[in-house]
């Protein structure tokens, strides 16, 4: 059976599930962040596959924007983590339950 | 041949993705970051199989190059030693696995029952020239992606300034 759109979508769904599992289970903020990146990449794979089989370039343009926004998001998120660590000496989700520093 | 490559890249992406989330041997965040790099590289391989050459190059340059270096910088800067103390709670484990397996089951069943790719021919070539035309060309009289492109540039500038303001030492 030759590889088609369904195969790519299945890989994308499984990767998304792994990322979701990481966000739910791991309590270290940095690992939750990495799992978020995994979920974004899974969505990108689905978009590129749809784009190829739909014969339309808009999906790839979307992925281009997603990658750019993800880079900006990582920069700000990691800066927040550094600021949090400087104040609280922790990066665990369980220790960050109040909004007041 | 491409089918074999698809299975190799897909297995690599899924296996290293699993090792990012739940590595049985090591709780070190640096190991997770390295496996995330491996996942990203195998996804770039899948992009090449889908003929999205420009995005594959961008994936390597931006994700494996810039983003992961940032991650490693922060992990080593923060010196996370207390990683060993974390235990996964049983309630969280059960509810998380049930939710994720349920969601994945529903989605995979939907995809394989409806077969959205049936009869579709994989025709699109995503080279740099085609993608550049799609981004910058006027279609009719409307510049379709020109405004979002400029806005994303502005967003990157804002993110850069914001990251500096957030992470600089407070001067009293």
Short mmCIF file of N, CA and C in Angstrom, two decimals, chain B:
data_model
loop_
_atom_site.label_atom_id
_atom_site.label_comp_id
_atom_site.label_asym_id
_atom_site.label_seq_id
_atom_site.Cartn_x
_atom_site.Cartn_y
_atom_site.Cartn_z
N UNK B 1 10.80 3.29 -2.82
CA UNK B 1 11.93 3.93 -2.13
C UNK B 1 11.45 5.08 -1.25
N UNK B 2 10.59 5.97 -1.82
CA UNK B 2 10.09 7.07 -0.98
C UNK B 2 9.19 6.54 0.13
N UNK B 3 8.48 5.42 -0.16
CA UNK B 3 7.65 4.84 0.89
C UNK B 3 8.51 4.37 2.06
N UNK B 4 9.61 3.71 1.72
CA UNK B 4 10.53 3.24 2.77
C UNK B 4 11.07 4.42 3.57
N UNK B 5 11.44 5.49 2.86
CA UNK B 5 11.96 6.68 3.55
C UNK B 5 10.90 7.28 4.47
N UNK B 6 9.63 7.28 3.98
CA UNK B 6 8.55 7.80 4.83
C UNK B 6 8.49 7.02 6.13
N UNK B 7 8.52 5.66 6.03
CA UNK B 7 8.39 4.88 7.26
C UNK B 7 9.57 5.13 8.19
N UNK B 8 10.78 5.25 7.62
CA UNK B 8 11.96 5.49 8.46
C UNK B 8 11.83 6.82 9.19
N UNK B 9 11.49 7.89 8.44
CA UNK B 9 11.40 9.22 9.07
C UNK B 9 10.26 9.27 10.07
N UNK B 10 9.13 8.64 9.73
CA UNK B 10 7.99 8.68 10.65
C UNK B 10 8.32 7.95 11.94
N UNK B 11 8.98 6.77 11.83
CA UNK B 11 9.33 6.03 13.03
C UNK B 11 10.33 6.82 13.87
N UNK B 12 11.30 7.47 13.19
CA UNK B 12 12.27 8.27 13.93
C UNK B 12 11.60 9.43 14.66
N UNK B 13 10.68 10.11 13.96
CA UNK B 13 10.00 11.26 14.58
C UNK B 13 9.19 10.81 15.78
N UNK B 14 8.46 9.70 15.64
CA UNK B 14 7.60 9.27 16.76
C UNK B 14 8.43 8.76 17.93
N UNK B 15 9.48 7.98 17.62
CA UNK B 15 10.30 7.44 18.71
C UNK B 15 11.00 8.55 19.49
N UNK B 16 11.60 9.50 18.76
CA UNK B 16 12.31 10.56 19.49
C UNK B 16 11.33 11.52 20.13
N UNK B 17 10.13 11.67 19.55
CA UNK B 17 9.10 12.47 20.22
C UNK B 17 8.68 11.85 21.53
N UNK B 18 8.58 10.52 21.54
CA UNK B 18 8.26 9.85 22.80
C UNK B 18 9.37 10.05 23.82
N UNK B 19 10.62 10.00 23.36
CA UNK B 19 11.74 10.15 24.29
C UNK B 19 11.85 11.59 24.80
N UNK B 20 11.31 12.56 24.07
CA UNK B 20 11.26 13.92 24.61
C UNK B 20 10.34 13.96 25.83
N UNK B 21 9.18 13.31 25.69
CA UNK B 21 8.15 13.43 26.71
C UNK B 21 8.47 12.53 27.90
N UNK B 22 8.80 11.27 27.64
CA UNK B 22 8.99 10.31 28.72
C UNK B 22 10.22 9.47 28.45
N UNK B 23 11.36 9.97 28.86
CA UNK B 23 12.59 9.19 28.68
C UNK B 23 12.77 8.29 29.89
N UNK B 24 12.78 6.96 29.70
CA UNK B 24 12.90 6.08 30.87
C UNK B 24 14.30 6.08 31.48
N UNK B 25 15.31 6.51 30.72
CA UNK B 25 16.67 6.41 31.21
C UNK B 25 17.17 7.68 31.88
N UNK B 26 16.67 8.83 31.42
CA UNK B 26 17.26 10.07 31.90
C UNK B 26 16.18 11.11 32.13
N UNK B 27 16.28 11.84 33.22
CA UNK B 27 15.37 12.94 33.49
C UNK B 27 16.02 14.28 33.19
N UNK B 28 17.15 14.23 32.53
CA UNK B 28 17.88 15.46 32.25
C UNK B 28 17.20 16.24 31.13
N UNK B 29 16.88 17.53 31.32
CA UNK B 29 16.24 18.30 30.25
C UNK B 29 17.09 18.42 28.99
N UNK B 30 18.42 18.35 29.14
CA UNK B 30 19.28 18.45 27.95
C UNK B 30 19.04 17.26 27.02
N UNK B 31 18.85 16.06 27.61
CA UNK B 31 18.55 14.88 26.78
C UNK B 31 17.26 15.09 26.00
N UNK B 32 16.24 15.61 26.70
CA UNK B 32 14.97 15.87 26.02
C UNK B 32 15.15 16.85 24.87
N UNK B 33 15.96 17.89 25.10
CA UNK B 33 16.18 18.88 24.05
C UNK B 33 16.87 18.25 22.85
N UNK B 34 17.83 17.35 23.10
CA UNK B 34 18.52 16.69 21.99
C UNK B 34 17.56 15.81 21.19
N UNK B 35 16.66 15.11 21.90
CA UNK B 35 15.70 14.29 21.16
C UNK B 35 14.70 15.15 20.41
N UNK B 36 14.41 16.35 20.94
CA UNK B 36 13.53 17.26 20.19
C UNK B 36 14.21 17.70 18.90
N UNK B 37 15.53 17.92 18.94
CA UNK B 37 16.26 18.23 17.70
C UNK B 37 16.11 17.09 16.70
N UNK B 38 16.23 15.84 17.19
CA UNK B 38 16.10 14.69 16.29
C UNK B 38 14.71 14.63 15.68
N UNK B 39 13.68 14.91 16.49
CA UNK B 39 12.31 14.94 15.97
C UNK B 39 12.18 15.97 14.87
N UNK B 40 12.74 17.16 15.11
CA UNK B 40 12.61 18.25 14.14
C UNK B 40 13.33 17.89 12.84
N UNK B 41 14.50 17.24 12.95
CA UNK B 41 15.22 16.87 11.74
C UNK B 41 14.44 15.82 10.96
N UNK B 42 13.83 14.84 11.65
CA UNK B 42 13.05 13.84 10.89
C UNK B 42 11.81 14.47 10.27
N UNK B 43 11.24 15.48 10.95
CA UNK B 43 10.10 16.17 10.34
C UNK B 43 10.55 16.93 9.09
N UNK B 44 11.75 17.48 9.12
CA UNK B 44 12.28 18.13 7.91
C UNK B 44 12.41 17.12 6.78
N UNK B 45 12.83 15.88 7.12
CA UNK B 45 12.88 14.82 6.11
C UNK B 45 11.51 14.54 5.53
N UNK B 46 10.49 14.51 6.38
CA UNK B 46 9.12 14.30 5.88
C UNK B 46 8.70 15.45 4.97
N UNK B 47 9.12 16.69 5.32
CA UNK B 47 8.79 17.83 4.45
C UNK B 47 9.42 17.66 3.08
N UNK B 48 10.66 17.14 3.04
CA UNK B 48 11.31 16.91 1.74
C UNK B 48 10.53 15.87 0.96
N UNK B 49 10.05 14.82 1.62
CA UNK B 49 9.25 13.81 0.92
C UNK B 49 7.96 14.41 0.39
N UNK B 50 7.46 15.46 1.04
CA UNK B 50 6.26 16.14 0.55
C UNK B 50 6.60 17.24 -0.45
N UNK B 51 7.85 17.30 -0.88
CA UNK B 51 8.33 18.28 -1.86
C UNK B 51 8.22 19.71 -1.36
N UNK B 52 8.29 19.92 -0.04
CA UNK B 52 8.28 21.27 0.51
C UNK B 52 9.72 21.61 0.89
N UNK B 53 10.53 21.87 -0.15
CA UNK B 53 11.97 21.97 0.10
C UNK B 53 12.33 23.20 0.92
N UNK B 54 11.66 24.32 0.60
CA UNK B 54 11.99 25.56 1.32
C UNK B 54 11.66 25.42 2.80
N UNK B 55 10.49 24.84 3.09
CA UNK B 55 10.10 24.69 4.49
C UNK B 55 11.01 23.72 5.23
N UNK B 56 11.51 22.70 4.53
CA UNK B 56 12.45 21.78 5.17
C UNK B 56 13.72 22.52 5.58
N UNK B 57 14.22 23.38 4.69
CA UNK B 57 15.42 24.15 5.02
C UNK B 57 15.15 25.09 6.18
N UNK B 58 13.97 25.75 6.16
CA UNK B 58 13.62 26.68 7.23
C UNK B 58 13.48 25.93 8.56
N UNK B 59 12.90 24.74 8.47
CA UNK B 59 12.71 23.94 9.69
C UNK B 59 14.05 23.66 10.36
N UNK B 60 15.05 23.27 9.54
CA UNK B 60 16.38 23.00 10.09
C UNK B 60 17.00 24.28 10.64
N UNK B 61 16.95 25.36 9.81
CA UNK B 61 17.64 26.59 10.20
C UNK B 61 17.02 27.20 11.44
N UNK B 62 15.69 27.38 11.43
CA UNK B 62 15.05 28.13 12.51
C UNK B 62 14.87 27.25 13.75
N UNK B 63 14.30 26.05 13.56
CA UNK B 63 14.02 25.22 14.74
C UNK B 63 15.28 24.58 15.29
N UNK B 64 15.92 23.72 14.48
CA UNK B 64 17.08 23.00 14.98
C UNK B 64 18.23 23.95 15.25
N UNK B 65 18.31 25.05 14.48
CA UNK B 65 19.40 25.99 14.68
C UNK B 65 19.13 26.97 15.79
N UNK B 66 18.12 27.84 15.59
CA UNK B 66 17.96 28.97 16.50
C UNK B 66 17.19 28.59 17.77
N UNK B 67 16.01 27.99 17.59
CA UNK B 67 15.13 27.78 18.74
C UNK B 67 15.76 26.81 19.74
N UNK B 68 16.36 25.73 19.23
CA UNK B 68 16.90 24.74 20.16
C UNK B 68 18.15 25.25 20.87
N UNK B 69 18.92 26.11 20.18
CA UNK B 69 20.07 26.72 20.86
C UNK B 69 19.59 27.59 22.01
N UNK B 70 18.48 28.30 21.78
CA UNK B 70 17.89 29.13 22.84
C UNK B 70 17.46 28.26 24.02
N UNK B 71 16.81 27.13 23.70
CA UNK B 71 16.39 26.21 24.76
C UNK B 71 17.59 25.72 25.57
N UNK B 72 18.64 25.29 24.86
CA UNK B 72 19.80 24.75 25.57
C UNK B 72 20.48 25.82 26.41
N UNK B 73 20.53 27.05 25.87
CA UNK B 73 21.08 28.16 26.63
C UNK B 73 20.35 28.31 27.95
N UNK B 74 19.02 28.34 27.89
CA UNK B 74 18.24 28.58 29.09
C UNK B 74 18.38 27.42 30.07
N UNK B 75 18.36 26.17 29.55
CA UNK B 75 18.49 25.02 30.43
C UNK B 75 19.81 25.09 31.19
N UNK B 76 20.89 25.43 30.47
CA UNK B 76 22.19 25.45 31.13
C UNK B 76 22.35 26.69 32.01
N UNK B 77 21.69 27.78 31.64
CA UNK B 77 21.75 29.00 32.45
C UNK B 77 21.06 28.78 33.78
N UNK B 78 19.91 28.09 33.76
CA UNK B 78 19.14 27.91 34.99
C UNK B 78 19.69 26.80 35.86
N UNK B 79 20.49 25.89 35.27
CA UNK B 79 21.15 24.84 36.05
C UNK B 79 20.12 24.03 36.85
N UNK B 80 19.25 23.33 36.12
CA UNK B 80 18.12 22.64 36.75
C UNK B 80 18.57 21.33 37.38
N UNK B 81 18.83 21.39 38.68
CA UNK B 81 19.30 20.18 39.37
C UNK B 81 18.16 19.40 40.00
N UNK B 82 17.12 20.12 40.41
CA UNK B 82 16.08 19.46 41.21
C UNK B 82 15.10 18.68 40.34
N UNK B 83 15.55 18.33 39.14
CA UNK B 83 14.66 17.61 38.23
C UNK B 83 14.31 16.23 38.77
N UNK B 84 15.18 15.66 39.62
CA UNK B 84 14.96 14.28 40.08
C UNK B 84 13.76 14.18 41.00
N UNK B 85 13.43 15.30 41.67
CA UNK B 85 12.39 15.16 42.69
C UNK B 85 10.99 15.03 42.10
N UNK B 86 10.87 15.27 40.80
CA UNK B 86 9.51 15.24 40.28
C UNK B 86 9.01 13.82 40.11
N UNK B 87 7.85 13.57 40.68
CA UNK B 87 7.19 12.29 40.48
C UNK B 87 5.88 12.58 39.75
N UNK B 88 5.54 11.70 38.84
CA UNK B 88 4.29 11.89 38.11
C UNK B 88 3.15 11.37 38.97
N UNK B 89 2.16 12.23 39.16
CA UNK B 89 1.03 11.83 40.00
C UNK B 89 0.17 10.80 39.27
N UNK B 90 -0.38 9.85 40.05
CA UNK B 90 -1.14 8.76 39.44
C UNK B 90 -2.41 9.27 38.77
N UNK B 91 -3.09 10.21 39.45
CA UNK B 91 -4.33 10.76 38.87
C UNK B 91 -4.05 11.45 37.55
N UNK B 92 -2.98 12.25 37.52
CA UNK B 92 -2.62 12.96 36.29
C UNK B 92 -2.27 11.96 35.20
N UNK B 93 -1.54 10.89 35.57
CA UNK B 93 -1.13 9.89 34.58
C UNK B 93 -2.36 9.24 33.94
N UNK B 94 -3.30 8.79 34.82
CA UNK B 94 -4.47 8.09 34.28
C UNK B 94 -5.32 9.01 33.41
N UNK B 95 -5.64 10.20 33.95
CA UNK B 95 -6.52 11.09 33.18
C UNK B 95 -5.84 11.55 31.89
N UNK B 96 -4.54 11.85 31.96
CA UNK B 96 -3.84 12.29 30.76
C UNK B 96 -3.80 11.22 29.70
N UNK B 97 -3.45 9.98 30.09
CA UNK B 97 -3.35 8.91 29.09
C UNK B 97 -4.71 8.61 28.49
N UNK B 98 -5.76 8.59 29.35
CA UNK B 98 -7.11 8.33 28.82
C UNK B 98 -7.52 9.41 27.84
N UNK B 99 -7.28 10.68 28.21
CA UNK B 99 -7.69 11.78 27.33
C UNK B 99 -6.94 11.72 26.00
N UNK B 100 -5.62 11.51 26.07
CA UNK B 100 -4.83 11.56 24.83
C UNK B 100 -5.13 10.36 23.95
N UNK B 101 -5.26 9.15 24.57
CA UNK B 101 -5.56 7.96 23.76
C UNK B 101 -6.95 8.09 23.13
N UNK B 102 -7.89 8.63 23.90
CA UNK B 102 -9.24 8.82 23.35
C UNK B 102 -9.23 9.79 22.16
N UNK B 103 -8.56 10.92 22.34
CA UNK B 103 -8.49 11.92 21.26
C UNK B 103 -7.81 11.34 20.03
N UNK B 104 -6.66 10.67 20.25
CA UNK B 104 -5.94 10.09 19.12
C UNK B 104 -6.76 9.03 18.41
N UNK B 105 -7.49 8.19 19.19
CA UNK B 105 -8.32 7.14 18.59
C UNK B 105 -9.40 7.75 17.70
N UNK B 106 -10.08 8.77 18.24
CA UNK B 106 -11.16 9.41 17.47
C UNK B 106 -10.61 10.01 16.19
N UNK B 107 -9.47 10.73 16.29
CA UNK B 107 -8.93 11.41 15.10
C UNK B 107 -8.46 10.40 14.06
N UNK B 108 -7.75 9.34 14.50
CA UNK B 108 -7.23 8.36 13.54
C UNK B 108 -8.39 7.63 12.88
N UNK B 109 -9.40 7.27 13.67
CA UNK B 109 -10.58 6.62 13.09
C UNK B 109 -11.24 7.51 12.04
N UNK B 110 -11.34 8.81 12.36
CA UNK B 110 -11.97 9.74 11.41
C UNK B 110 -11.19 9.78 10.10
N UNK B 111 -9.85 9.90 10.24
CA UNK B 111 -9.02 10.00 9.02
C UNK B 111 -9.16 8.74 8.18
N UNK B 112 -9.11 7.57 8.81
CA UNK B 112 -9.11 6.34 8.01
C UNK B 112 -10.50 5.96 7.54
N UNK B 113 -11.55 6.50 8.19
CA UNK B 113 -12.90 6.21 7.71
C UNK B 113 -13.26 7.09 6.53
N UNK B 114 -12.82 8.36 6.57
CA UNK B 114 -13.22 9.26 5.49
C UNK B 114 -12.23 9.26 4.33
N UNK B 115 -10.97 8.89 4.59
CA UNK B 115 -9.93 8.86 3.56
C UNK B 115 -9.91 10.15 2.73
N UNK B 116 -9.47 11.27 3.36
CA UNK B 116 -9.52 12.56 2.65
C UNK B 116 -8.60 12.61 1.43
N UNK B 117 -7.59 11.74 1.37
CA UNK B 117 -6.66 11.81 0.24
C UNK B 117 -7.02 10.89 -0.90
N UNK B 118 -8.23 10.31 -0.86
CA UNK B 118 -8.57 9.32 -1.87
C UNK B 118 -8.68 9.96 -3.25
N UNK B 119 -7.91 9.44 -4.18
CA UNK B 119 -7.97 9.97 -5.54
C UNK B 119 -7.19 11.24 -5.77
N UNK B 120 -6.69 11.85 -4.68
CA UNK B 120 -5.94 13.10 -4.86
C UNK B 120 -4.53 12.78 -5.32
N UNK B 121 -4.08 13.53 -6.32
CA UNK B 121 -2.72 13.32 -6.80
C UNK B 121 -1.78 14.29 -6.10
N UNK B 122 -0.66 13.81 -5.60
CA UNK B 122 0.31 14.74 -5.00
C UNK B 122 1.08 15.47 -6.09
N UNK B 123 0.65 16.69 -6.38
CA UNK B 123 1.21 17.41 -7.53
C UNK B 123 2.06 18.59 -7.13
N UNK B 124 1.76 19.18 -5.97
CA UNK B 124 2.32 20.48 -5.66
C UNK B 124 3.82 20.41 -5.42
N UNK B 125 4.55 21.36 -5.99
CA UNK B 125 5.98 21.48 -5.73
C UNK B 125 6.21 22.75 -4.93
N UNK B 126 6.78 22.62 -3.72
CA UNK B 126 6.94 23.79 -2.87
C UNK B 126 8.35 24.33 -2.88
N UNK B 127 8.88 24.64 -4.09
CA UNK B 127 10.23 25.20 -4.10
C UNK B 127 10.19 26.64 -3.63
N UNK B 128 11.39 27.19 -3.47
CA UNK B 128 11.52 28.55 -2.95
C UNK B 128 10.84 29.56 -3.86
N UNK B 129 11.00 29.38 -5.17
CA UNK B 129 10.43 30.35 -6.11
C UNK B 129 8.91 30.36 -6.00
N UNK B 130 8.31 29.17 -5.95
CA UNK B 130 6.85 29.11 -5.89
C UNK B 130 6.34 29.75 -4.61
N UNK B 131 7.02 29.45 -3.50
CA UNK B 131 6.58 30.00 -2.22
C UNK B 131 6.77 31.51 -2.18
N UNK B 132 7.87 31.99 -2.75
CA UNK B 132 8.09 33.44 -2.80
C UNK B 132 7.03 34.14 -3.63
N UNK B 133 6.65 33.52 -4.77
CA UNK B 133 5.59 34.11 -5.58
C UNK B 133 4.29 34.15 -4.80
N UNK B 134 4.00 33.07 -4.07
CA UNK B 134 2.74 33.04 -3.30
C UNK B 134 2.75 34.11 -2.21
N UNK B 135 3.94 34.38 -1.63
CA UNK B 135 4.00 35.35 -0.55
C UNK B 135 3.91 36.78 -1.06
N UNK B 136 4.59 37.09 -2.17
CA UNK B 136 4.78 38.49 -2.53
C UNK B 136 3.97 38.94 -3.74
N UNK B 137 3.43 38.02 -4.53
CA UNK B 137 2.79 38.44 -5.77
C UNK B 137 1.41 39.03 -5.54
N UNK B 138 1.07 39.96 -6.40
CA UNK B 138 -0.29 40.50 -6.41
C UNK B 138 -1.15 39.56 -7.24
N UNK B 139 -2.29 39.16 -6.69
CA UNK B 139 -3.22 38.36 -7.49
C UNK B 139 -4.43 39.23 -7.75
N UNK B 140 -4.68 39.57 -9.02
CA UNK B 140 -5.66 40.61 -9.31
C UNK B 140 -5.08 41.92 -8.82
N UNK B 141 -5.78 42.57 -7.90
CA UNK B 141 -5.25 43.82 -7.36
C UNK B 141 -4.89 43.71 -5.87
N UNK B 142 -5.08 42.53 -5.26
CA UNK B 142 -4.89 42.46 -3.81
C UNK B 142 -3.59 41.74 -3.49
N UNK B 143 -2.74 42.37 -2.68
CA UNK B 143 -1.53 41.68 -2.22
C UNK B 143 -1.90 40.72 -1.11
N UNK B 144 -1.96 39.44 -1.41
CA UNK B 144 -2.65 38.52 -0.50
C UNK B 144 -1.93 38.36 0.83
N UNK B 145 -0.62 38.08 0.78
CA UNK B 145 0.07 37.80 2.04
C UNK B 145 1.09 38.87 2.39
N UNK B 146 1.04 40.01 1.69
CA UNK B 146 2.06 41.02 1.92
C UNK B 146 1.88 41.67 3.29
N UNK B 147 0.64 42.01 3.65
CA UNK B 147 0.40 42.65 4.95
C UNK B 147 0.71 41.71 6.11
N UNK B 148 0.23 40.44 6.09
CA UNK B 148 0.63 39.52 7.17
C UNK B 148 2.14 39.36 7.27
N UNK B 149 2.82 39.38 6.12
CA UNK B 149 4.28 39.22 6.14
C UNK B 149 4.94 40.37 6.89
N UNK B 150 4.48 41.61 6.60
CA UNK B 150 5.06 42.77 7.29
C UNK B 150 4.71 42.74 8.77
N UNK B 151 3.49 42.32 9.08
CA UNK B 151 3.08 42.26 10.48
C UNK B 151 3.92 41.25 11.26
N UNK B 152 4.26 40.12 10.62
CA UNK B 152 5.09 39.13 11.29
C UNK B 152 6.48 39.70 11.57
N UNK B 153 6.97 40.51 10.62
CA UNK B 153 8.25 41.18 10.87
C UNK B 153 8.19 42.08 12.08
N UNK B 154 7.08 42.84 12.19
CA UNK B 154 6.89 43.71 13.35
C UNK B 154 6.80 42.89 14.63
N UNK B 155 6.10 41.73 14.54
CA UNK B 155 5.96 40.86 15.71
C UNK B 155 7.32 40.38 16.20
N UNK B 156 8.22 40.06 15.25
CA UNK B 156 9.55 39.61 15.65
C UNK B 156 10.30 40.71 16.37
N UNK B 157 10.15 41.96 15.89
CA UNK B 157 10.81 43.08 16.56
C UNK B 157 10.27 43.24 17.98
N UNK B 158 8.92 43.19 18.11
CA UNK B 158 8.31 43.34 19.44
C UNK B 158 8.78 42.23 20.37
N UNK B 159 8.84 40.99 19.85
CA UNK B 159 9.27 39.87 20.67
C UNK B 159 10.71 40.05 21.12
N UNK B 160 11.56 40.57 20.23
CA UNK B 160 12.96 40.76 20.58
C UNK B 160 13.10 41.78 21.71
N UNK B 161 12.41 42.93 21.55
CA UNK B 161 12.49 43.96 22.59
C UNK B 161 11.89 43.43 23.89
N UNK B 162 10.75 42.71 23.78
CA UNK B 162 10.12 42.18 24.98
C UNK B 162 11.00 41.20 25.72
N UNK B 163 11.67 40.32 24.98
CA UNK B 163 12.55 39.35 25.62
C UNK B 163 13.68 40.05 26.35
N UNK B 164 14.22 41.11 25.76
CA UNK B 164 15.31 41.83 26.43
C UNK B 164 14.81 42.50 27.70
N UNK B 165 13.63 43.15 27.61
CA UNK B 165 13.11 43.86 28.79
C UNK B 165 12.81 42.87 29.91
N UNK B 166 12.25 41.71 29.54
CA UNK B 166 11.87 40.75 30.57
C UNK B 166 13.09 40.14 31.26
N UNK B 167 14.15 39.89 30.52
CA UNK B 167 15.24 39.12 31.11
C UNK B 167 16.38 39.98 31.61
N UNK B 168 16.26 41.31 31.52
CA UNK B 168 17.38 42.12 32.02
C UNK B 168 17.27 42.28 33.54
N UNK B 169 18.37 42.49 34.15
CA UNK B 169 18.40 42.66 35.61
C UNK B 169 17.70 43.96 35.98
N UNK B 170 16.95 43.92 37.07
CA UNK B 170 16.26 45.13 37.51
C UNK B 170 17.24 46.07 38.19
N UNK B 171 17.22 47.32 37.73
CA UNK B 171 18.10 48.31 38.33
C UNK B 171 17.27 49.14 39.29
N UNK B 172 17.62 49.09 40.53
CA UNK B 172 16.84 49.86 41.52
C UNK B 172 17.47 51.25 41.67
#
